[in-house]
Every structure is written in structure tokens, then in C-alpha cells.
Amino acid sequence: MKNVEVHSSVKDERLIKVRRDQMIKGAVSLFKQKGFHRTTTREIAKASGFSIGTLYEYIEKKEDVLYLVVDRIYDEVKERLKESIDTAIGTIEGLKSAIAAYFRVMDDMQDEVLVMYQEAKSLTKDALPYVLNKELQMVQMFEDILKRMTKQKEIAMSEKEIQLCAHNIFVLGQMWGFRRWALHSMFSIEDYIDMQTSLILDGLTIREKKGDEK
């Protein structure tokens, strides 16, 4: 899927990255507090450490800032997952390790995940499919692990079951951020990892036993 281009009147790529990094950091804090629609570009500029005029040298409209924020969040999550997860290991232990790594990334980035969930709906019609496709690429990592486990007869799952299970794992990780108002008073992140992993694996084991009975 084609990248969404955010136009800048500045030609220095290094400076564009520096300024947009500042912009993203300031915007995440504001969007978390006030939401995208209630946040003004002037407030974003102030939180970023420069003037409103400077801000518009790097974007054309406020929606560009939201796209940059959400796109950066997805990219960072994806890069951290690629560093932590080995999709070539098709074992129960490999899946447990992948789930734990993903949930810890969600814990580290819970503010960003909350903003992403609250505000992604405000992306433009061109930007939304692009960033959601990045999420599907990350879900694919868990699909690949489950497919390999099925191939190696660690579990017995159909293609549809694998797809649904991968999405379940992904949402359970994100839930630590967007349901934190309830979950964080009941569990530590390690407790959450242990309990959710057990529930996921119990489901896989039940499926495996059913397959054996047929």
C-alpha cells in the first residue's frame, strides 16, 4: 500500500525528522489530555517548542499531525516486535515468549496506544487504510507463529482459527493500554502476561485435544 505523503516546505530531511519528532511527542501528550479535535495547532506548536508559523513549514493541516503520530506509533511497535519475536520458532514456548514480548511493548507504549485507539478514527480516508494495514502486518507475525506450530503438530487449528487467534492476541495486548483504568488496579504487567497467556494456551490445548479425539 502506498505511503501517505505529508508535504513540507523545508527540504532538509534531517531537520524535518527533528521537527516532526518534537511535534509527535508534543501532540501525543495533548491528544491524550484533550483529544484530537479539541487540540489546536497553536497548542501543538507550543508543546513542540516552536511557533505556529514553524509548525506549518512541516505540515499543511492538523490532520497531518495525527497521521504522523499514529504512523510513528505503528512503526515503533512493529520495529520492537521484529527485534523481540522470532516467527520461525513454532513451539509453545516460542509463542509464550512472543506474547510476553508484545505485551511488554504495549506496557511501555500505553500512552501512545491509548491515543491511537481514541483518535485513529479521525484519520483521513487515505491515511486510515494505510496505517491499519501496518497493524495487519503485525497480526501476521502471530499468524506465522501459529501456522508453524500447526505445521509442526504442536497444535491443531484451521486457517480461520489461526487468523482469529492472532487477532485475539493482538487486541489483548492493546487492551492493557485502553482498559488500564480497570486492569492496572487488579494486575501487574507480569500478572497480566501470565494470566492472558494461560488463557490463550488453554484455548489452544482444548483445540488440540478435540483434534485428537476425531
CSV table of C-alpha atoms in Angstrom, one decimal:
chain,number,residue,atom,x,y,z
A,1,MET,CA,0.0,0.0,0.0
A,2,LYS,CA,1.3,3.4,-1.0
A,3,ASN,CA,2.8,5.6,1.7
A,4,VAL,CA,0.8,8.8,2.6
A,5,GLU,CA,3.0,11.8,1.9
A,6,VAL,CA,2.9,14.8,4.3
A,7,HIS,CA,4.2,17.8,2.5
A,8,SER,CA,6.8,20.2,3.9
A,9,SER,CA,8.2,23.4,2.6
A,10,VAL,CA,11.5,22.6,4.2
A,11,LYS,CA,13.9,20.5,2.1
A,12,ASP,CA,16.4,19.4,4.8
A,13,GLU,CA,15.4,15.8,5.6
A,14,ARG,CA,17.3,15.8,8.8
A,15,LEU,CA,15.6,18.9,10.1
A,16,ILE,CA,12.2,17.6,9.0
A,17,LYS,CA,12.8,14.5,11.1
A,18,VAL,CA,13.9,16.5,14.2
A,19,ARG,CA,10.9,18.9,14.0
A,20,ARG,CA,8.4,16.1,13.4
A,21,ASP,CA,9.8,14.1,16.3
A,22,GLN,CA,9.2,17.2,18.5
A,23,MET,CA,5.8,17.6,17.0
A,24,ILE,CA,4.8,13.9,17.6
A,25,LYS,CA,6.0,14.0,21.2
A,26,GLY,CA,4.1,17.2,22.0
A,27,ALA,CA,0.9,16.0,20.2
A,28,VAL,CA,0.7,12.6,22.0
A,29,SER,CA,0.6,14.4,25.3
A,30,LEU,CA,-2.1,16.8,24.1
A,31,PHE,CA,-4.2,14.2,22.4
A,32,LYS,CA,-4.2,12.1,25.5
A,33,GLN,CA,-5.4,15.0,27.6
A,34,LYS,CA,-7.8,16.7,25.3
A,35,GLY,CA,-8.4,14.5,22.3
A,36,PHE,CA,-7.5,15.4,18.7
A,37,HIS,CA,-10.5,17.6,17.9
A,38,ARG,CA,-10.2,19.8,21.0
A,39,THR,CA,-6.4,20.3,20.5
A,40,THR,CA,-5.4,23.3,18.4
A,41,THR,CA,-2.4,23.6,16.1
A,42,ARG,CA,-1.2,26.5,18.2
A,43,GLU,CA,-1.2,24.2,21.2
A,44,ILE,CA,0.7,21.6,19.3
A,45,ALA,CA,3.3,24.1,18.2
A,46,LYS,CA,3.8,25.3,21.8
A,47,ALA,CA,4.1,21.8,23.1
A,48,SER,CA,6.6,21.1,20.3
A,49,GLY,CA,8.8,24.1,21.3
A,50,PHE,CA,8.3,26.3,18.2
A,51,SER,CA,5.9,28.8,16.7
A,52,ILE,CA,2.7,28.2,14.8
A,53,GLY,CA,4.5,29.5,11.7
A,54,THR,CA,7.3,27.0,12.0
A,55,LEU,CA,4.7,24.2,12.5
A,56,TYR,CA,3.2,24.9,9.2
A,57,GLU,CA,6.5,24.6,7.5
A,58,TYR,CA,6.4,20.9,8.2
A,59,ILE,CA,2.7,20.1,7.8
A,60,GLU,CA,-0.2,21.5,5.8
A,61,LYS,CA,-3.1,20.8,8.2
A,62,LYS,CA,-3.8,19.5,11.7
A,63,GLU,CA,-4.8,16.0,10.3
A,64,ASP,CA,-1.2,15.7,9.1
A,65,VAL,CA,0.0,15.7,12.8
A,66,LEU,CA,-2.5,13.0,13.7
A,67,TYR,CA,-1.2,10.8,10.8
A,68,LEU,CA,2.4,11.4,11.8
A,69,VAL,CA,1.6,10.4,15.4
A,70,VAL,CA,-0.3,7.2,14.5
A,71,ASP,CA,2.1,6.2,11.8
A,72,ARG,CA,5.1,6.6,14.2
A,73,ILE,CA,3.3,4.6,16.9
A,74,TYR,CA,2.7,1.7,14.5
A,75,ASP,CA,6.3,1.8,13.1
A,76,GLU,CA,7.8,1.8,16.6
A,77,VAL,CA,5.6,-1.1,17.8
A,78,LYS,CA,6.5,-3.1,14.6
A,79,GLU,CA,10.2,-2.5,14.9
A,80,ARG,CA,10.2,-3.5,18.5
A,81,LEU,CA,8.3,-6.7,17.7
A,82,LYS,CA,10.6,-7.6,14.9
A,83,GLU,CA,13.5,-7.2,17.4
A,84,SER,CA,11.8,-9.4,20.0
A,85,ILE,CA,9.8,-12.0,18.2
A,86,ASP,CA,11.2,-14.9,16.2
A,87,THR,CA,8.3,-16.1,14.0
A,88,ALA,CA,10.4,-19.1,12.8
A,89,ILE,CA,10.0,-20.8,16.2
A,90,GLY,CA,6.9,-22.9,16.0
A,91,THR,CA,6.7,-24.1,19.6
A,92,ILE,CA,4.5,-23.4,22.7
A,93,GLU,CA,7.5,-21.8,24.4
A,94,GLY,CA,8.1,-19.6,21.3
A,95,LEU,CA,4.5,-18.4,21.3
A,96,LYS,CA,4.7,-17.7,25.1
A,97,SER,CA,7.9,-15.7,24.5
A,98,ALA,CA,6.3,-13.7,21.6
A,99,ILE,CA,3.2,-12.9,23.6
A,100,ALA,CA,5.2,-11.7,26.6
A,101,ALA,CA,7.5,-9.5,24.4
A,102,TYR,CA,4.4,-8.0,22.7
A,103,PHE,CA,2.6,-7.3,25.9
A,104,ARG,CA,5.7,-5.6,27.4
A,105,VAL,CA,5.9,-3.3,24.3
A,106,MET,CA,2.3,-2.4,24.9
A,107,ASP,CA,3.1,-1.6,28.5
A,108,ASP,CA,6.0,0.6,27.6
A,109,MET,CA,3.8,2.4,25.0
A,110,GLN,CA,0.5,2.5,26.7
A,111,ASP,CA,0.0,6.3,26.3
A,112,GLU,CA,0.7,6.1,22.6
A,113,VAL,CA,-1.6,3.0,22.2
A,114,LEU,CA,-4.4,4.9,24.1
A,115,VAL,CA,-4.1,7.9,21.7
A,116,MET,CA,-4.0,5.6,18.7
A,117,TYR,CA,-7.2,3.9,19.7
A,118,GLN,CA,-9.0,7.1,20.6
A,119,GLU,CA,-8.0,9.1,17.6
A,120,ALA,CA,-7.3,6.8,14.6
A,121,LYS,CA,-10.9,7.2,13.5
A,122,SER,CA,-10.2,10.9,12.7
A,123,LEU,CA,-7.5,10.0,10.1
A,124,THR,CA,-8.3,10.9,6.5
A,125,LYS,CA,-9.8,8.3,4.1
A,126,ASP,CA,-6.4,7.9,2.5
A,127,ALA,CA,-4.4,7.6,5.8
A,128,LEU,CA,-6.6,5.2,7.7
A,129,PRO,CA,-6.3,2.2,5.4
A,130,TYR,CA,-2.5,2.8,5.2
A,131,VAL,CA,-1.9,2.7,9.0
A,132,LEU,CA,-4.4,-0.1,9.6
A,133,ASN,CA,-2.5,-2.2,7.1
A,134,LYS,CA,0.5,-1.8,9.3
A,135,GLU,CA,-1.5,-3.3,12.2
A,136,LEU,CA,-2.4,-6.3,10.0
A,137,GLN,CA,1.3,-6.8,9.2
A,138,MET,CA,1.9,-7.1,13.0
A,139,VAL,CA,-1.0,-9.5,13.4
A,140,GLN,CA,0.6,-11.6,10.7
A,141,MET,CA,3.6,-12.2,13.0
A,142,PHE,CA,1.4,-14.2,15.3
A,143,GLU,CA,-0.4,-15.9,12.4
A,144,ASP,CA,3.0,-17.1,11.2
A,145,ILE,CA,3.9,-18.5,14.6
A,146,LEU,CA,0.6,-20.3,14.9
A,147,LYS,CA,0.9,-21.7,11.3
A,148,ARG,CA,4.3,-23.0,12.1
A,149,MET,CA,3.1,-24.6,15.3
A,150,THR,CA,0.2,-26.2,13.3
A,151,LYS,CA,2.7,-27.5,10.7
A,152,GLN,CA,4.9,-28.9,13.4
A,153,LYS,CA,1.8,-30.5,15.0
A,154,GLU,CA,2.2,-28.5,18.3
A,155,ILE,CA,-1.4,-27.6,17.9
A,156,ALA,CA,-4.3,-28.3,15.5
A,157,MET,CA,-6.0,-25.2,14.1
A,158,SER,CA,-7.8,-24.3,10.9
A,159,GLU,CA,-6.8,-21.3,8.9
A,160,LYS,CA,-9.7,-19.2,10.2
A,161,GLU,CA,-8.9,-20.2,13.8
A,162,ILE,CA,-5.3,-19.1,13.3
A,163,GLN,CA,-6.4,-15.8,12.0
A,164,LEU,CA,-8.9,-15.2,14.8
A,165,CYS,CA,-6.4,-16.3,17.5
A,166,ALA,CA,-3.8,-13.9,16.1
A,167,HIS,CA,-6.2,-11.0,16.2
A,168,ASN,CA,-7.2,-12.0,19.8
A,169,ILE,CA,-3.6,-11.9,20.9
A,170,PHE,CA,-3.1,-8.5,19.4
A,171,VAL,CA,-6.2,-7.0,20.9
A,172,LEU,CA,-5.4,-8.5,24.3
A,173,GLY,CA,-2.0,-6.7,24.3
A,174,GLN,CA,-3.6,-3.4,23.3
A,175,MET,CA,-6.3,-3.8,26.0
A,176,TRP,CA,-3.6,-3.3,28.6
A,177,GLY,CA,-3.5,0.3,27.4
A,178,PHE,CA,-7.0,1.2,26.6
A,179,ARG,CA,-8.6,-0.6,29.6
A,180,ARG,CA,-5.9,0.4,32.0
A,181,TRP,CA,-8.4,2.4,34.2
A,182,ALA,CA,-9.7,-1.0,35.3
A,183,LEU,CA,-6.8,-3.5,34.7
A,184,HIS,CA,-4.0,-1.7,36.4
A,185,SER,CA,-5.7,-1.8,39.8
A,186,MET,CA,-6.0,-5.6,39.5
A,187,PHE,CA,-2.8,-6.8,37.9
A,188,SER,CA,0.8,-6.0,37.4
A,189,ILE,CA,2.0,-6.3,33.8
A,190,GLU,CA,3.7,-9.6,34.7
A,191,ASP,CA,0.5,-11.0,36.2
A,192,TYR,CA,-1.4,-9.9,33.1
A,193,ILE,CA,1.0,-11.6,30.8
A,194,ASP,CA,0.9,-14.8,32.8
A,195,MET,CA,-2.9,-15.0,33.1
A,196,GLN,CA,-3.6,-14.0,29.5
A,197,THR,CA,-1.0,-16.4,28.2
A,198,SER,CA,-2.5,-19.2,30.2
A,199,LEU,CA,-6.0,-18.4,28.8
A,200,ILE,CA,-4.7,-18.3,25.3
A,201,LEU,CA,-2.8,-21.6,25.7
A,202,ASP,CA,-5.7,-23.3,27.4
A,203,GLY,CA,-7.8,-22.5,24.3
A,204,LEU,CA,-5.1,-24.0,22.0
A,205,THR,CA,-4.8,-27.1,24.2
A,206,ILE,CA,-8.6,-27.7,24.1
A,207,ARG,CA,-8.5,-27.4,20.3
A,208,GLU,CA,-5.6,-29.8,20.2
A,209,LYS,CA,-7.5,-32.4,22.3
A,210,LYS,CA,-10.6,-32.1,20.2
A,211,GLY,CA,-8.5,-32.7,17.1
A,212,ASP,CA,-7.0,-35.9,18.7
A,213,GLU,CA,-10.5,-37.2,19.5
A,214,LYS,CA,-11.7,-37.1,15.9
